[in-house]
Short mmCIF file of C-alpha atoms in Angstrom, two decimals:
data_model
loop_
_atom_site.label_atom_id
_atom_site.label_comp_id
_atom_site.label_asym_id
_atom_site.label_seq_id
_atom_site.Cartn_x
_atom_site.Cartn_y
_atom_site.Cartn_z
CA MET A 1 -17.23 29.84 -2.37
CA LEU A 2 -17.37 26.14 -3.79
CA SER A 3 -20.30 25.24 -5.96
CA ASP A 4 -22.23 22.09 -5.06
CA LYS A 5 -21.37 20.77 -8.75
CA LEU A 6 -17.87 21.06 -8.27
CA LYS A 7 -17.95 19.26 -4.59
CA SER A 8 -19.96 16.05 -5.93
CA THR A 9 -18.54 16.08 -9.35
CA GLY A 10 -15.02 17.67 -9.59
CA LEU A 11 -16.55 19.87 -12.57
CA ALA A 12 -16.35 23.39 -11.91
CA ASP A 13 -19.59 25.44 -12.62
CA ALA A 14 -19.68 28.73 -14.50
CA ALA A 15 -19.45 30.85 -11.07
CA ASP A 16 -16.18 28.77 -9.70
CA ILE A 17 -14.67 29.44 -13.31
CA GLN A 18 -15.69 33.15 -13.17
CA ALA A 19 -14.09 33.59 -9.98
CA ALA A 20 -10.65 32.62 -11.34
CA TRP A 21 -11.07 34.34 -14.80
CA PRO A 22 -8.74 37.29 -15.61
CA ALA A 23 -10.13 40.69 -16.93
CA GLU A 24 -11.08 41.09 -20.30
CA GLU A 25 -8.42 43.88 -20.64
CA ARG A 26 -5.51 41.64 -19.59
CA LEU A 27 -6.76 38.92 -21.68
CA LYS A 28 -6.30 40.98 -24.81
CA LYS A 29 -2.64 41.89 -23.87
CA GLY A 30 -1.44 38.06 -24.40
CA PRO A 31 -0.56 35.03 -22.32
CA VAL A 32 -1.66 35.06 -18.57
CA ALA A 33 -2.14 32.07 -15.87
CA VAL A 34 -5.69 30.95 -14.93
CA VAL A 35 -5.42 29.30 -11.37
CA GLU A 36 -8.52 27.12 -11.19
CA CYS A 37 -7.69 26.01 -7.70
CA PHE A 38 -11.23 26.70 -5.80
CA GLN A 39 -10.53 24.68 -2.61
CA GLU A 40 -8.51 25.55 0.75
CA ILE A 41 -5.95 23.06 0.74
CA PRO A 42 -2.16 22.97 2.21
CA CYS A 43 -0.40 24.13 -0.55
CA ASN A 44 1.68 26.75 -2.03
CA PRO A 45 4.13 25.66 -4.73
CA CYS A 46 2.40 28.43 -7.16
CA GLU A 47 3.44 30.95 -5.04
CA THR A 48 7.13 29.82 -4.45
CA SER A 49 7.43 29.16 -8.24
CA CYS A 50 6.35 32.62 -9.74
CA PRO A 51 9.11 34.74 -10.59
CA GLN A 52 6.87 37.42 -11.03
CA LYS A 53 5.40 37.05 -7.53
CA ALA A 54 2.08 37.59 -9.00
CA ILE A 55 0.29 34.39 -7.10
CA VAL A 56 0.02 34.92 -3.38
CA VAL A 57 -1.12 32.22 -1.05
CA GLY A 58 0.70 34.21 2.12
CA GLN A 59 1.41 32.97 5.80
CA ASP A 60 -1.81 30.31 5.80
CA ILE A 61 -0.75 27.65 3.73
CA ASN A 62 -4.56 26.73 3.25
CA ALA A 63 -5.54 30.35 1.75
CA LEU A 64 -6.59 30.30 -2.04
CA PRO A 65 -3.97 31.41 -4.05
CA ARG A 66 -4.59 35.07 -5.17
CA VAL A 67 -3.54 36.00 -8.65
CA ASP A 68 -2.66 39.50 -9.52
CA HIS A 69 -2.90 39.09 -13.18
CA SER A 70 -1.42 42.26 -13.84
CA LYS A 71 1.91 41.05 -12.70
CA CYS A 72 1.38 37.63 -14.49
CA ASN A 73 3.27 37.68 -17.74
CA GLY A 74 2.26 33.97 -18.88
CA CYS A 75 5.67 32.39 -18.48
CA THR A 76 4.02 28.82 -17.62
CA ILE A 77 6.51 28.18 -15.18
CA CYS A 78 3.71 27.66 -12.41
CA VAL A 79 1.53 25.36 -14.60
CA SER A 80 4.03 22.48 -14.11
CA ARG A 81 4.78 23.33 -10.78
CA CYS A 82 0.95 22.83 -9.15
CA PRO A 83 0.54 19.50 -7.68
CA GLY A 84 -3.02 19.82 -8.89
CA LEU A 85 -2.43 20.41 -12.15
CA ALA A 86 -4.80 23.05 -11.74
CA ILE A 87 -3.19 26.02 -13.58
CA PHE A 88 -3.53 26.94 -17.56
CA VAL A 89 -2.12 29.94 -19.26
CA ILE A 90 -4.51 31.55 -21.97
CA ASP A 91 -3.16 33.51 -24.67
CA GLU A 92 -5.93 35.08 -26.51
CA LYS A 93 -3.61 37.13 -28.75
CA TYR A 94 -2.17 34.06 -30.19
CA SER A 95 -3.91 35.04 -33.89
CA GLU A 96 -6.91 36.51 -35.41
CA ALA A 97 -9.12 33.23 -35.44
CA GLU A 98 -7.59 31.34 -32.75
CA SER A 99 -6.53 31.27 -28.80
CA ALA A 100 -3.64 29.44 -27.40
CA VAL A 101 -4.33 27.39 -24.27
CA THR A 102 -1.33 25.57 -22.34
CA MET A 103 -2.21 22.59 -19.85
CA PRO A 104 -0.12 19.98 -18.22
CA TYR A 105 0.11 16.91 -19.73
CA GLU A 106 1.11 13.47 -17.80
CA PHE A 107 0.39 10.81 -20.19
CA LEU A 108 2.30 8.74 -23.02
CA PRO A 109 2.96 9.14 -25.96
CA LEU A 110 2.97 12.79 -25.74
CA PRO A 111 1.96 14.64 -29.13
CA GLN A 112 4.13 16.34 -31.35
CA LYS A 113 3.90 19.94 -32.43
CA GLY A 114 1.65 20.39 -35.48
CA ASP A 115 -0.46 17.28 -34.33
CA THR A 116 -4.32 17.55 -34.77
CA VAL A 117 -6.13 16.54 -31.39
CA GLU A 118 -9.41 16.55 -29.83
CA ALA A 119 -10.05 19.24 -27.68
CA LEU A 120 -11.79 17.95 -24.54
CA ASP A 121 -13.86 19.93 -21.96
CA ARG A 122 -13.97 19.56 -18.10
CA GLN A 123 -16.24 16.40 -18.34
CA GLY A 124 -13.71 15.07 -21.09
CA GLN A 125 -16.02 15.52 -23.93
CA THR A 126 -15.04 16.23 -27.22
CA CYS A 127 -15.64 20.11 -27.99
CA CYS A 128 -13.62 20.80 -30.87
CA GLN A 129 -10.28 20.06 -33.05
CA ALA A 130 -7.27 21.79 -31.97
CA LYS A 131 -3.47 21.83 -33.36
CA VAL A 132 -0.74 21.29 -31.00
CA ILE A 133 1.81 24.32 -31.06
CA ARG A 134 4.19 23.69 -28.37
CA VAL A 135 5.20 20.85 -26.53
CA VAL A 136 7.85 21.66 -23.52
CA ASN A 137 9.01 19.15 -21.29
CA THR A 138 12.41 20.12 -19.76
CA LYS A 139 14.07 18.45 -16.65
CA ALA A 140 12.88 21.35 -14.41
CA GLN A 141 9.41 20.52 -14.75
CA ASP A 142 10.15 17.33 -13.53
CA LYS A 143 7.98 14.87 -15.83
CA THR A 144 5.03 17.31 -16.13
CA PRO A 145 5.26 18.07 -20.00
CA LEU A 146 3.24 21.22 -21.22
CA VAL A 147 1.18 21.21 -24.11
CA THR A 148 -0.13 24.06 -26.06
CA LEU A 149 -3.18 24.17 -28.04
CA ALA A 150 -4.77 26.53 -30.91
CA ILE A 151 -8.29 26.26 -30.14
CA PRO A 152 -10.86 28.26 -32.01
CA LYS A 153 -11.88 32.12 -30.07
CA GLY A 154 -14.62 31.54 -27.92
CA ARG A 155 -13.54 28.09 -26.19
CA GLU A 156 -10.96 29.55 -23.81
CA LYS A 157 -12.98 28.90 -20.66
CA VAL A 158 -13.90 25.56 -22.11
CA VAL A 159 -10.97 23.70 -23.36
CA ARG A 160 -9.17 21.95 -20.70
CA PHE A 161 -7.71 18.38 -21.82
CA PHE A 162 -7.43 16.68 -25.17
CA LYS A 163 -7.12 13.33 -26.78
CA LEU A 164 -4.82 12.06 -29.41
CA VAL A 165 -6.40 11.40 -32.70
CA PRO A 166 -5.63 7.75 -33.50
CA MET B 1 21.27 -8.23 24.65
CA ASN B 2 21.84 -4.97 22.51
CA THR B 3 21.48 -1.55 24.15
CA LEU B 4 21.01 1.49 21.92
CA ASP B 5 19.51 5.00 22.61
CA PHE B 6 16.62 4.94 19.94
CA LEU B 7 14.91 2.53 18.01
CA ILE B 8 12.49 3.68 15.15
CA ILE B 9 9.99 1.04 13.94
CA GLY B 10 9.27 1.76 10.54
CA GLY B 11 11.05 3.68 7.73
CA GLY B 12 8.36 5.71 6.07
CA PRO B 13 7.92 9.39 6.20
CA ALA B 14 7.39 9.48 9.83
CA GLY B 15 10.32 7.20 10.70
CA LEU B 16 12.87 8.66 8.54
CA MET B 17 12.14 12.08 9.59
CA ALA B 18 12.34 10.97 13.48
CA ALA B 19 15.89 9.56 12.39
CA LEU B 20 17.02 12.64 10.73
CA ALA B 21 15.90 14.80 13.44
CA ALA B 22 17.24 12.86 16.28
CA SER B 23 20.78 12.46 14.40
CA ASP B 24 20.64 16.30 14.24
CA PHE B 25 20.97 16.52 17.91
CA GLY B 26 23.71 13.54 18.26
CA LEU B 27 21.50 10.59 18.54
CA LYS B 28 22.54 7.47 17.08
CA PRO B 29 19.01 5.75 15.88
CA LEU B 30 18.50 2.60 14.64
CA VAL B 31 15.50 2.35 12.11
CA ILE B 32 14.18 -1.19 11.34
CA ASP B 33 11.41 -1.66 8.36
CA GLU B 34 9.83 -4.65 7.52
CA ASN B 35 10.39 -3.85 3.85
CA GLN B 36 13.52 -4.00 1.51
CA LYS B 37 13.12 -0.55 0.54
CA LEU B 38 13.10 2.57 2.66
CA GLY B 39 10.62 5.11 2.50
CA GLY B 40 7.06 3.29 3.59
CA GLN B 41 4.36 4.17 1.05
CA LEU B 42 6.49 6.61 -0.24
CA ILE B 43 8.13 4.53 -2.78
CA LYS B 44 4.98 4.32 -4.64
CA GLN B 45 3.77 8.25 -4.67
CA THR B 46 4.44 9.42 -8.22
CA HIS B 47 2.52 12.38 -7.76
CA MET B 48 3.84 15.92 -6.91
CA PHE B 49 3.17 16.58 -3.18
CA PHE B 50 1.05 19.31 -2.09
CA GLY B 51 1.92 21.36 1.37
CA SER B 52 4.73 23.98 1.84
CA LYS B 53 7.88 24.24 0.20
CA ALA B 54 9.66 23.48 3.52
CA GLU B 55 8.05 20.20 3.71
CA ARG B 56 9.10 19.33 -0.12
CA ALA B 57 5.77 20.35 -1.91
CA GLY B 58 5.76 20.00 -5.78
CA THR B 59 8.45 17.18 -5.20
CA ARG B 60 7.10 13.77 -6.28
CA GLY B 61 6.70 11.35 -3.13
CA PHE B 62 9.07 8.69 -4.29
CA ASP B 63 11.63 11.26 -4.86
CA ILE B 64 11.11 12.31 -1.23
CA GLY B 65 11.93 8.91 -0.20
CA THR B 66 14.90 8.58 -2.25
CA GLU B 67 15.79 12.13 -0.99
CA LEU B 68 15.39 10.84 2.84
CA ALA B 69 17.05 7.47 2.32
CA GLY B 70 19.99 9.19 0.94
CA GLU B 71 20.41 11.68 3.77
CA MET B 72 20.21 8.64 6.06
CA GLU B 73 22.87 6.97 4.34
CA LYS B 74 25.07 10.11 4.24
CA ARG B 75 25.10 10.20 7.98
CA GLY B 76 25.81 6.36 8.20
CA ILE B 77 22.42 5.88 10.21
CA GLU B 78 21.94 2.33 10.77
CA ILE B 79 19.04 0.81 8.95
CA TRP B 80 17.79 -2.84 9.32
CA SER B 81 15.61 -3.71 6.32
CA ASN B 82 13.60 -6.80 5.67
CA SER B 83 13.36 -6.80 9.60
CA PRO B 84 9.90 -7.00 11.21
CA ALA B 85 9.43 -6.03 14.88
CA VAL B 86 7.32 -9.09 16.12
CA GLY B 87 6.90 -8.28 19.87
CA TYR B 88 7.16 -6.04 22.69
CA TYR B 89 8.18 -7.56 26.07
CA PRO B 90 7.26 -6.18 29.60
CA ASP B 91 10.98 -5.06 30.26
CA GLY B 92 11.40 -3.26 27.26
CA THR B 93 12.78 -5.74 24.71
CA VAL B 94 11.56 -5.14 21.30
CA ALA B 95 12.26 -8.69 19.32
CA VAL B 96 13.07 -7.88 15.71
CA LEU B 97 13.19 -10.85 13.03
CA LYS B 98 16.23 -10.53 11.04
CA ASN B 99 17.78 -12.73 8.63
CA ASP B 100 15.58 -15.55 10.25
CA LYS B 101 17.11 -15.06 13.29
CA LEU B 102 15.40 -13.20 16.73
CA HIS B 103 17.02 -10.15 18.14
CA GLY B 104 16.18 -8.56 21.48
CA LEU B 105 16.95 -4.56 21.21
CA LYS B 106 16.60 -2.56 24.36
CA PRO B 107 16.53 0.75 23.62
CA LYS B 108 16.28 3.56 25.87
CA ALA B 109 13.69 5.29 23.83
CA VAL B 110 11.34 3.87 21.10
CA LEU B 111 9.34 5.03 18.30
CA ALA B 112 6.55 3.30 16.72
CA ALA B 113 6.00 4.61 13.10
CA THR B 114 4.11 1.44 11.87
CA GLY B 115 1.99 3.12 9.63
CA ALA B 116 -1.40 1.83 8.53
CA SER B 117 -3.26 -0.83 7.01
CA GLU B 118 -6.38 -0.68 4.26
CA ASN B 119 -9.92 -1.18 5.22
CA PHE B 120 -11.90 -3.60 3.28
CA VAL B 121 -15.56 -3.67 2.52
CA THR B 122 -17.78 -6.96 1.72
CA PHE B 123 -20.49 -7.42 -0.81
CA PRO B 124 -21.39 -10.41 -2.89
CA GLY B 125 -18.26 -11.35 -4.95
CA SER B 126 -15.68 -9.18 -3.01
CA ASP B 127 -13.55 -12.32 -2.49
CA LEU B 128 -13.37 -12.88 -6.38
CA PRO B 129 -10.08 -12.43 -7.82
CA GLY B 130 -9.71 -8.86 -9.18
CA VAL B 131 -11.14 -7.17 -6.07
CA TYR B 132 -7.83 -5.25 -4.89
CA GLY B 133 -7.06 -2.74 -2.26
CA ALA B 134 -6.05 0.55 -3.74
CA GLY B 135 -2.54 0.02 -1.99
CA ALA B 136 -2.14 -3.12 -3.43
CA VAL B 137 -2.90 -1.74 -6.92
CA GLN B 138 -0.45 1.44 -6.40
CA THR B 139 2.34 -1.29 -5.25
CA LEU B 140 1.86 -3.59 -8.34
CA MET B 141 1.81 -0.75 -10.66
CA ASN B 142 4.47 1.78 -9.37
CA VAL B 143 6.92 -0.56 -7.54
CA TYR B 144 6.78 -3.60 -9.68
CA GLY B 145 5.55 -2.02 -12.96
CA ILE B 146 2.43 -4.77 -13.38
CA LYS B 147 -0.84 -3.43 -14.52
CA PRO B 148 -3.76 -5.21 -11.99
CA GLY B 149 -5.97 -5.40 -14.89
CA GLN B 150 -7.63 -3.71 -18.39
CA SER B 151 -10.55 -1.96 -16.98
CA VAL B 152 -11.41 -0.77 -13.32
CA LEU B 153 -14.29 0.55 -11.04
CA MET B 154 -12.46 2.45 -8.25
CA ILE B 155 -14.61 2.38 -4.86
CA GLY B 156 -13.89 5.66 -2.84
CA SER B 157 -12.92 8.97 -3.91
CA GLY B 158 -10.68 9.89 -1.20
CA ASN B 159 -7.05 11.18 -2.03
CA ILE B 160 -6.02 7.55 -2.26
CA GLY B 161 -9.09 6.41 -4.29
CA LEU B 162 -8.55 9.71 -6.50
CA ILE B 163 -4.78 9.59 -7.07
CA VAL B 164 -4.53 5.85 -7.51
CA SER B 165 -7.13 6.18 -10.36
CA TYR B 166 -5.04 8.89 -12.32
CA GLN B 167 -1.97 6.34 -11.94
CA LEU B 168 -3.84 3.92 -13.36
CA MET B 169 -5.31 5.95 -16.10
CA GLN B 170 -1.36 6.84 -16.77
CA ALA B 171 -0.44 3.36 -17.17
CA GLY B 172 -3.20 2.90 -19.97
CA VAL B 173 -5.89 1.23 -18.18
CA GLN B 174 -9.37 2.25 -18.31
CA VAL B 175 -11.33 3.70 -15.25
CA LYS B 176 -14.47 3.15 -15.56
CA ALA B 177 -15.76 5.32 -12.74
CA ILE B 178 -15.18 6.09 -9.46
CA ILE B 179 -17.97 5.97 -6.95
CA GLU B 180 -18.47 7.25 -3.53
CA GLY B 181 -21.14 6.87 -1.01
CA LEU B 182 -20.90 10.41 0.91
CA PRO B 183 -22.70 13.17 -1.28
CA ASN B 184 -19.17 15.01 -2.05
CA ILE B 185 -15.87 14.02 -3.20
CA GLY B 186 -13.71 13.24 -0.27
CA GLY B 187 -10.08 13.86 -1.58
CA TYR B 188 -9.16 17.26 -3.20
CA LEU B 189 -10.94 18.66 -5.87
CA VAL B 190 -8.14 19.38 -8.00
CA HIS B 191 -7.25 15.63 -8.33
CA ALA B 192 -11.17 15.35 -9.01
CA SER B 193 -11.16 17.83 -11.87
CA LYS B 194 -7.80 16.12 -13.47
CA ILE B 195 -9.74 12.71 -13.61
CA ALA B 196 -13.00 14.20 -14.72
CA ARG B 197 -11.47 15.94 -17.59
CA ALA B 198 -10.18 12.58 -18.66
CA GLY B 199 -13.57 11.58 -19.35
CA VAL B 200 -13.71 9.48 -15.92
CA PRO B 201 -17.32 10.03 -14.12
CA ILE B 202 -17.25 10.25 -10.40
CA LEU B 203 -20.65 9.21 -9.04
CA THR B 204 -21.21 10.27 -5.60
CA ARG B 205 -23.84 9.05 -3.39
CA HIS B 206 -23.29 5.48 -5.20
CA THR B 207 -22.31 2.17 -3.78
CA ILE B 208 -21.57 -1.10 -5.28
CA LEU B 209 -24.16 -3.89 -4.89
CA GLU B 210 -22.14 -6.95 -5.90
CA ALA B 211 -18.86 -7.80 -8.06
CA VAL B 212 -20.24 -10.16 -11.08
CA GLY B 213 -18.19 -13.21 -12.33
CA GLU B 214 -17.62 -16.75 -11.69
CA ASP B 215 -13.99 -17.21 -11.06
CA GLN B 216 -12.78 -13.72 -11.56
CA VAL B 217 -14.28 -10.39 -11.72
CA LYS B 218 -16.23 -9.67 -15.02
CA GLY B 219 -18.18 -6.70 -13.78
CA ALA B 220 -20.02 -4.67 -10.70
CA VAL B 221 -23.49 -3.92 -10.22
CA ILE B 222 -23.56 -0.28 -8.76
CA SER B 223 -26.69 1.62 -7.54
CA ARG B 224 -27.48 5.30 -6.45
CA ILE B 225 -28.22 5.50 -2.71
CA ASP B 226 -30.58 7.65 -0.63
CA ASP B 227 -29.93 9.69 2.44
CA LYS B 228 -30.09 6.71 4.46
CA TRP B 229 -27.55 4.60 2.41
CA GLN B 230 -30.34 2.55 0.92
CA PRO B 231 -30.22 1.71 -2.94
CA VAL B 232 -32.55 3.88 -5.17
CA ALA B 233 -34.89 1.49 -6.94
CA GLY B 234 -34.26 1.56 -10.95
CA SER B 235 -30.93 3.09 -10.43
CA GLN B 236 -28.81 -0.07 -10.78
CA GLN B 237 -26.38 -0.06 -13.55
CA ASN B 238 -23.87 -2.74 -14.60
CA ILE B 239 -20.30 -2.03 -14.92
CA GLU B 240 -18.11 -4.22 -17.10
CA CYS B 241 -14.74 -4.01 -15.74
CA ASP B 242 -11.94 -6.92 -14.83
CA THR B 243 -10.52 -4.82 -11.64
CA ILE B 244 -12.53 -3.47 -8.83
CA CYS B 245 -10.47 -1.41 -6.50
CA LEU B 246 -11.20 -0.51 -2.99
CA ALA B 247 -10.07 3.03 -1.63
CA VAL B 248 -11.99 3.09 1.61
CA GLY B 249 -9.95 4.26 4.04
CA LEU B 250 -7.16 3.02 6.52
CA THR B 251 -6.62 1.72 10.11
CA PRO B 252 -3.82 2.60 12.26
CA LEU B 253 -1.34 -0.52 12.86
CA THR B 254 -0.95 -0.17 16.68
CA GLU B 255 -0.28 -3.76 17.66
CA MET B 256 3.31 -2.60 19.24
CA LEU B 257 1.61 0.19 21.00
CA TRP B 258 -1.05 -2.53 22.49
CA GLN B 259 1.64 -4.60 23.66
CA ALA B 260 3.75 -2.00 25.22
CA GLY B 261 0.46 -1.17 27.40
CA CYS B 262 0.39 2.28 26.03
CA GLN B 263 -2.85 3.94 27.00
CA MET B 264 -4.91 3.62 23.75
CA ASN B 265 -8.25 5.37 22.62
CA PHE B 266 -10.99 5.12 19.96
CA VAL B 267 -11.13 8.13 18.30
CA PRO B 268 -13.18 7.85 14.95
CA GLU B 269 -11.73 10.79 13.47
CA LEU B 270 -8.13 9.44 13.67
CA GLY B 271 -9.43 6.18 12.04
CA GLY B 272 -9.67 3.90 15.06
CA GLN B 273 -7.56 3.12 17.96
CA VAL B 274 -4.66 5.31 18.61
CA ALA B 275 -2.32 5.74 21.46
CA TRP B 276 -2.59 8.75 23.62
CA HIS B 277 0.40 11.07 23.06
CA ASP B 278 1.55 14.22 24.14
CA GLU B 279 2.88 17.52 22.10
CA LEU B 280 6.18 15.79 21.35
CA MET B 281 4.47 12.50 20.53
CA MET B 282 5.13 10.56 23.56
CA THR B 283 2.77 8.10 24.68
CA SER B 284 1.44 7.35 28.31
CA ILE B 285 4.84 5.40 28.70
CA PRO B 286 7.85 7.41 29.26
CA GLY B 287 10.19 6.98 26.26
CA ILE B 288 7.61 5.24 23.88
CA PHE B 289 7.05 7.57 20.92
CA THR B 290 4.56 7.44 17.98
CA ALA B 291 4.07 9.08 14.57
CA GLY B 292 2.56 9.19 11.67
CA ASP B 293 -0.53 7.56 10.42
CA VAL B 294 -0.52 5.07 13.31
CA THR B 295 -1.46 8.13 15.62
CA GLY B 296 -4.34 9.36 13.32
CA ILE B 297 -4.79 8.79 9.42
CA GLU B 298 -3.33 11.91 7.46
CA GLU B 299 -1.00 12.67 4.69
CA ALA B 300 2.62 12.02 4.20
CA SER B 301 3.17 15.77 4.80
CA THR B 302 1.99 15.81 8.30
CA ALA B 303 3.41 12.50 9.03
CA MET B 304 6.88 13.92 7.98
CA LEU B 305 6.60 16.44 10.60
CA GLU B 306 4.79 14.38 13.49
CA GLY B 307 7.98 12.25 12.95
CA GLU B 308 10.37 15.22 13.57
CA LEU B 309 8.40 16.20 16.51
CA ALA B 310 9.05 12.51 17.49
CA GLY B 311 12.71 12.61 16.95
CA LEU B 312 13.32 15.92 18.77
CA GLY B 313 10.87 14.41 21.75
CA ALA B 314 13.40 11.34 21.81
CA VAL B 315 16.20 14.09 22.14
CA LYS B 316 14.34 16.05 25.24
CA TYR B 317 13.75 12.58 26.88
CA LEU B 318 17.26 10.91 26.44
CA LYS B 319 19.35 14.22 26.58
CA GLY B 320 17.24 17.08 28.54
CA ASP B 321 15.90 20.27 27.04
CA SER B 322 18.29 22.95 25.50
CA LYS B 323 17.32 26.48 23.53
CA GLU B 324 18.37 25.05 20.27
CA LEU B 325 16.04 22.19 20.87
CA GLN B 326 13.41 24.16 22.16
CA CYS B 327 13.32 26.34 18.87
CA ARG B 328 13.44 23.57 16.70
CA ILE B 329 10.59 22.08 18.42
CA ASP B 330 8.47 25.17 18.11
CA ASP B 331 9.15 25.65 14.48
CA THR B 332 8.12 22.20 13.78
CA ALA B 333 4.99 22.26 15.68
CA CYS B 334 4.32 25.74 14.21
CA ARG B 335 4.75 24.23 10.63
CA LEU B 336 2.45 21.01 11.62
CA ALA B 337 -0.35 23.27 12.96
CA GLY B 338 -0.24 25.43 9.74
CA LEU B 339 -0.78 22.31 7.31
CA ARG B 340 -3.80 21.21 9.51
CA ALA B 341 -5.17 24.61 10.01
CA GLY B 342 -7.27 24.38 6.90
CA PRO B 343 -10.91 22.88 6.10
CA PHE B 344 -9.15 19.34 5.18
CA GLY B 345 -7.16 19.46 8.41
CA GLN B 346 -10.54 19.76 10.52
CA LYS B 347 -10.64 16.01 11.02
CA ALA B 348 -7.23 15.69 12.34
CA ARG B 349 -7.57 18.68 14.41
CA GLU B 350 -10.93 17.61 15.87
CA GLY B 351 -9.35 13.91 16.57
CA LYS B 352 -5.89 15.08 18.17
CA CYS B 353 -8.20 17.41 20.79
CA LYS B 354 -10.35 14.71 21.66
CA LEU B 355 -7.01 12.45 22.08
CA LYS B 356 -5.43 15.18 24.49
CA GLU B 357 -8.75 15.24 26.59
CA CYS B 358 -8.81 11.75 26.85
CA ARG B 359 -5.68 11.94 29.05
CA ILE B 360 -6.79 14.24 31.14
CA LYS B 361 -10.08 12.57 32.01
CA GLN B 362 -7.90 9.47 33.48
CA VAL B 363 -5.46 11.35 35.09
#
């Protein structure tokens, strides 16, 4: 069920987010895709792009994607293939103090590896500093580059965007 | 006087798919379009399309346009660009303006895939320079590389309002807010979320009261509205911006169908007056077909499939039925129904259902 908050503001509430969240045991094992696609729309590139067959939309193209997090290896291919830019890859194993979050970023200039940026929440508010640890922009991604940020532990559900520090 | 099998008016997603489908079965269509470049609205769609992989989901709109135009060229399908259709005569002649000369074409079948035009809303100051339709903004930015301004207030949260806002942000234009009269966002929530996380507020149950400025837009006054769409006292706020962008819906461009005398019906769910059509997109007049936004405002993916059906319909009308043709028709119809099956297709489903009944009543 979609929350009223999401329907009227575009901001997912805690219940929306929880519905897409992988089990804690799976998160401990390393990178995994979080598919924040909460609304039934006719769309399936996540399913067709996943090499692990971990995402299923099925016969009815309007169905919500169902993710088998145990099959997902966090490869990030779906992140740049999702037309809604609604998929993120979370890696809680990145380091002792930090997690990594990979997100699509279709803006210029692209950040560089090693840059410090301001991590933003779903509402575009600064929530912490983050370090850019990877920028991937291959031809296969078709102009949807992926940026991976190292963020403080505990912010995995919050950080969904960033802004460059001038 | 020319004679030809199948004339397609409009080289957008519906018209191009109709041409390719008809050519699959040996017809030689002629596609005319009023613009220089084929593809209709596809040429300015820089976002990845939704839908099914079979309908090129995940591919950017302008790439789909290029792909379809390339396929047209490969097959040697005749195209007249910069050639608007300007009239339909009672004997079935379509008048087409090309290179300042009027051509009378008398096709055996014709498809009106003429698309739609943008709606406008009026408010004090809505005639000031700086008030644009979202389609115009998209054309300026994505076709000609020109920013409409530096700071924008977007009116309307349907997919066009959301997508154009995102593209403005990508172009480095500041989007101050998106306002929407309804209680909920009209377009896909994934579009809304990606705008929200970049810091742009989407204000539902809000309206514009006036545009501020003497010679050009300098700002806008917006207000919250109640259940009866009346401004809530004390909720007014001033937004500083140099551009106000209207994304408040589309209306089918049906002139050609009216002139031809097709049965027209008012179906609000489809965007206004549309021509009645059968399962293969044929109107009440045998040999005249219609597809895409002109038959009901939807997405490019459904327009493509309607166009394909219309092309197949023209084949059936001109060359008769075959097993192979029927298979293809069934497959296309099934994919179209699939796209419309979800909550977002509800309006189109209901509209098409109403339209179908209109014919039954009159017969």
